Amino acid sequence: GQNIDQPTEMTATEGAIVQINCTYQTSGFNGLFWYQQHAGEAPTFLSYNVLDGLEEKGRFSSFLSRSKGYSYLLLKELQMKDSASYLCAVRDSNYQLIWGAGTKLIIKP
Amino acid sequence: ETGVTQSPTHLIKTRGQQVTLRCSSQSGHNTVSWYQQALGQGPQFIFQYYREEENGRGNFPPRFSGLQFPNYSSELNVNALELDDSALYLCASSLGSDSGANVLTFGAGSRLTVL
């Protein structure tokens, strides 16, 4: 079967750095996405990786290792507004998105 | 540029009833996909429409059906509602079905409660 694993919940301090990991086992791979979802709102796109390595976008970076079936999302200089769920999704061989359950990130002052 | 809009935002139904959820895609997008998101879970893919044809379906029974119209708006229909159908239903639009990043733009969702 297809599976995406992420930690259920993480806590970090305002101004700090946090890394959210995602491991996946899917039938084929055609890209990995990270989305942010605030409570009661729609998911919004953060990043896309299809080749190995690090993609940096302001305070957010995303890393991919296809051989390890592994990705992480790195958030720097955390702000209170970063409190949200972070969803990892993989596009499989049928070009369908398989989603993880999301990691709820709690930022404390 | 308008985003993705969904209606209704909230609704309550009883078991056995039928429901229709509506979605207007973002301007210029020709692909619409529907997801079911239970509380505390990630979205589960229901199906996708590309240029009015269903071109992908997740593990949902036939009582979940849909349509895409010439203006690329879409409907999700669920018959014979069950308690487990209670969830947030998300519509997402994108340009093209497969290539590149093909970023999804989500609507705010329709929260369905089945009693």
XYZ file of C-alpha atoms in Angstrom:
224
model
C 0.000 0.000 0.000
C 0.916 3.636 -0.158
C 1.944 5.388 2.997
C 3.121 8.798 4.110
C 4.325 9.299 7.671
C 4.703 12.560 9.528
C 4.848 13.331 13.248
C 1.410 14.115 14.614
C 2.400 17.179 16.584
C 5.482 19.311 17.267
C 6.105 22.261 19.561
C 8.673 24.994 19.017
C 9.537 28.428 20.360
C 9.037 31.730 18.587
C 12.237 32.757 16.795
C 13.632 29.218 16.737
C 14.051 26.675 13.915
C 11.963 23.530 13.447
C 12.297 20.594 11.045
C 9.224 18.557 10.097
C 10.037 15.166 8.615
C 8.073 13.160 6.083
C 8.783 9.608 4.920
C 6.905 8.003 2.087
C 6.312 4.684 0.375
C 4.356 5.147 -2.822
C 3.869 3.422 -6.145
C 6.076 5.675 -8.197
C 7.168 9.230 -7.540
C 6.395 12.367 -9.505
C 7.093 15.080 -6.995
C 6.580 15.946 -3.342
C 4.613 18.893 -2.014
C 4.338 20.695 1.289
C 1.173 22.598 2.154
C 0.265 24.693 5.162
C -3.214 24.523 6.652
C -4.440 26.837 9.382
C -7.296 25.499 11.490
C -10.585 25.733 9.613
C -8.949 26.994 6.432
C -7.898 25.587 3.067
C -4.386 24.193 2.528
C -2.007 26.630 0.833
C 1.041 25.655 -1.219
C 4.488 26.015 0.351
C 6.990 24.047 -1.727
C 7.584 21.440 -4.410
C 10.542 19.052 -4.796
C 11.050 16.621 -7.649
C 14.858 16.344 -7.649
C 17.089 15.527 -4.685
C 18.337 18.442 -2.691
C 17.260 21.568 -0.919
C 14.789 24.168 -2.183
C 14.883 27.439 -0.284
C 12.094 29.985 -0.200
C 12.521 32.724 2.342
C 12.113 31.378 5.873
C 10.972 27.982 4.541
C 13.160 25.300 2.935
C 12.297 21.806 1.783
C 14.656 18.879 1.248
C 14.171 15.682 -0.713
C 16.024 12.373 -0.870
C 14.289 10.051 -3.336
C 16.557 7.083 -2.552
C 15.553 7.293 1.106
C 11.891 8.176 0.512
C 12.410 11.147 2.788
C 11.713 14.853 2.891
C 11.762 17.572 5.479
C 10.373 21.061 5.773
C 12.584 23.511 7.647
C 11.043 26.628 9.139
C 13.389 29.353 10.407
C 12.773 32.411 12.575
C 9.464 30.995 13.701
C 6.564 33.372 14.126
C 3.310 32.844 16.000
C 1.443 32.858 12.680
C 3.369 29.701 11.685
C 1.164 27.738 14.085
C -0.676 25.467 11.667
C -0.752 21.948 10.276
C 1.868 21.078 7.677
C 0.854 18.496 5.098
C 3.270 16.395 3.051
C 1.891 14.998 -0.223
C 3.477 12.779 -2.886
C 2.340 12.492 -6.488
C 2.413 8.829 -7.430
C 2.847 7.010 -10.742
C -0.804 7.743 -11.613
C -0.172 11.437 -10.906
C -2.514 11.284 -7.945
C -1.594 13.075 -4.729
C -1.205 10.897 -1.659
C -1.382 12.948 1.533
C 0.042 12.497 4.977
C -2.160 13.156 7.997
C -0.320 16.405 8.684
C 1.897 17.690 11.483
C 0.322 20.152 13.873
C 2.949 22.741 14.769
C 2.455 24.698 17.980
C 4.543 27.832 18.453
C 5.065 29.087 21.987
C 6.221 32.601 22.912
C -8.012 36.809 -10.434
C -10.658 35.016 -8.400
C -9.733 32.004 -6.324
C -11.616 28.763 -5.779
C -15.044 29.186 -4.241
C -17.153 26.432 -2.727
C -20.752 26.292 -1.609
C -22.347 25.741 0.759
C -19.790 26.366 3.501
C -21.661 24.299 6.084
C -24.559 21.887 5.863
C -26.288 19.257 7.935
C -27.946 16.177 6.469
C -29.387 12.960 7.812
C -28.412 9.393 6.947
C -29.739 8.220 3.599
C -30.099 11.701 2.138
C -28.257 13.044 -0.875
C -26.025 16.104 -1.086
C -24.564 18.243 -3.872
C -21.498 20.395 -3.270
C -20.389 23.029 -5.744
C -17.047 24.468 -6.737
C -15.977 27.297 -9.009
C -12.403 26.868 -10.137
C -9.793 29.590 -10.278
C -9.827 31.592 -13.492
C -7.709 29.890 -16.166
C -7.643 26.491 -14.432
C -9.054 23.497 -16.323
C -8.615 20.737 -13.743
C -10.655 20.208 -10.600
C -10.076 17.617 -7.915
C -12.141 16.804 -4.843
C -10.872 15.677 -1.462
C -12.456 14.467 1.761
C -10.724 15.580 4.941
C -11.781 14.077 8.247
C -10.932 15.949 11.427
C -7.215 15.671 12.226
C -6.445 13.834 8.998
C -4.932 14.714 5.663
C -7.087 15.086 2.558
C -8.186 11.863 0.835
C -8.442 12.031 -2.950
C -11.958 11.383 -4.251
C -11.643 12.113 -7.979
C -10.349 14.560 -10.550
C -11.865 16.122 -13.655
C -9.864 17.408 -16.600
C -11.713 19.189 -19.383
C -15.052 17.715 -18.276
C -13.829 14.103 -18.108
C -13.059 12.134 -14.946
C -9.387 11.181 -15.241
C -8.593 9.776 -11.818
C -10.455 8.319 -8.888
C -9.501 7.417 -5.349
C -10.843 4.634 -3.171
C -14.396 5.930 -2.818
C -17.625 4.015 -3.592
C -19.797 4.809 -6.641
C -22.252 6.777 -4.498
C -19.635 9.541 -4.723
C -20.024 11.032 -8.182
C -19.199 14.282 -9.889
C -19.434 16.541 -12.877
C -17.349 19.229 -14.490
C -19.037 21.853 -16.620
C -17.777 23.670 -19.738
C -16.746 26.655 -17.587
C -14.664 24.188 -15.491
C -16.829 24.551 -12.394
C -17.664 21.254 -10.732
C -20.100 19.397 -8.527
C -19.626 16.572 -6.059
C -22.696 14.442 -5.388
C -22.958 11.964 -2.555
C -25.942 9.605 -2.383
C -27.202 7.509 0.519
C -25.258 9.506 3.080
C -23.611 7.646 5.941
C -22.423 8.972 9.291
C -18.787 8.477 8.215
C -19.324 10.903 5.344
C -19.162 13.726 7.876
C -16.037 15.659 6.890
C -14.654 18.759 5.228
C -14.912 18.453 1.450
C -12.215 20.375 -0.363
C -12.193 21.340 -3.997
C -8.901 22.230 -5.652
C -8.231 23.579 -9.114
C -5.066 23.554 -11.183
C -3.833 24.171 -14.701
C -3.199 20.970 -16.622
C -3.516 17.493 -15.141
C -0.017 16.110 -14.663
C 3.037 18.073 -15.612
C 5.402 20.145 -13.525
C 4.591 21.446 -10.102
C 0.913 21.729 -10.999
C 0.157 23.527 -7.756
C -3.324 23.030 -6.386
C -5.373 26.030 -5.306
C -7.897 24.968 -2.693
C -11.251 26.377 -1.807
C -12.206 26.937 1.825
C -14.238 23.742 1.831
C -17.758 22.576 2.580
C -18.211 21.131 6.050
C -20.785 18.318 5.908
C -22.323 16.871 9.053
C -24.414 13.726 8.719
C -26.724 12.949 11.639
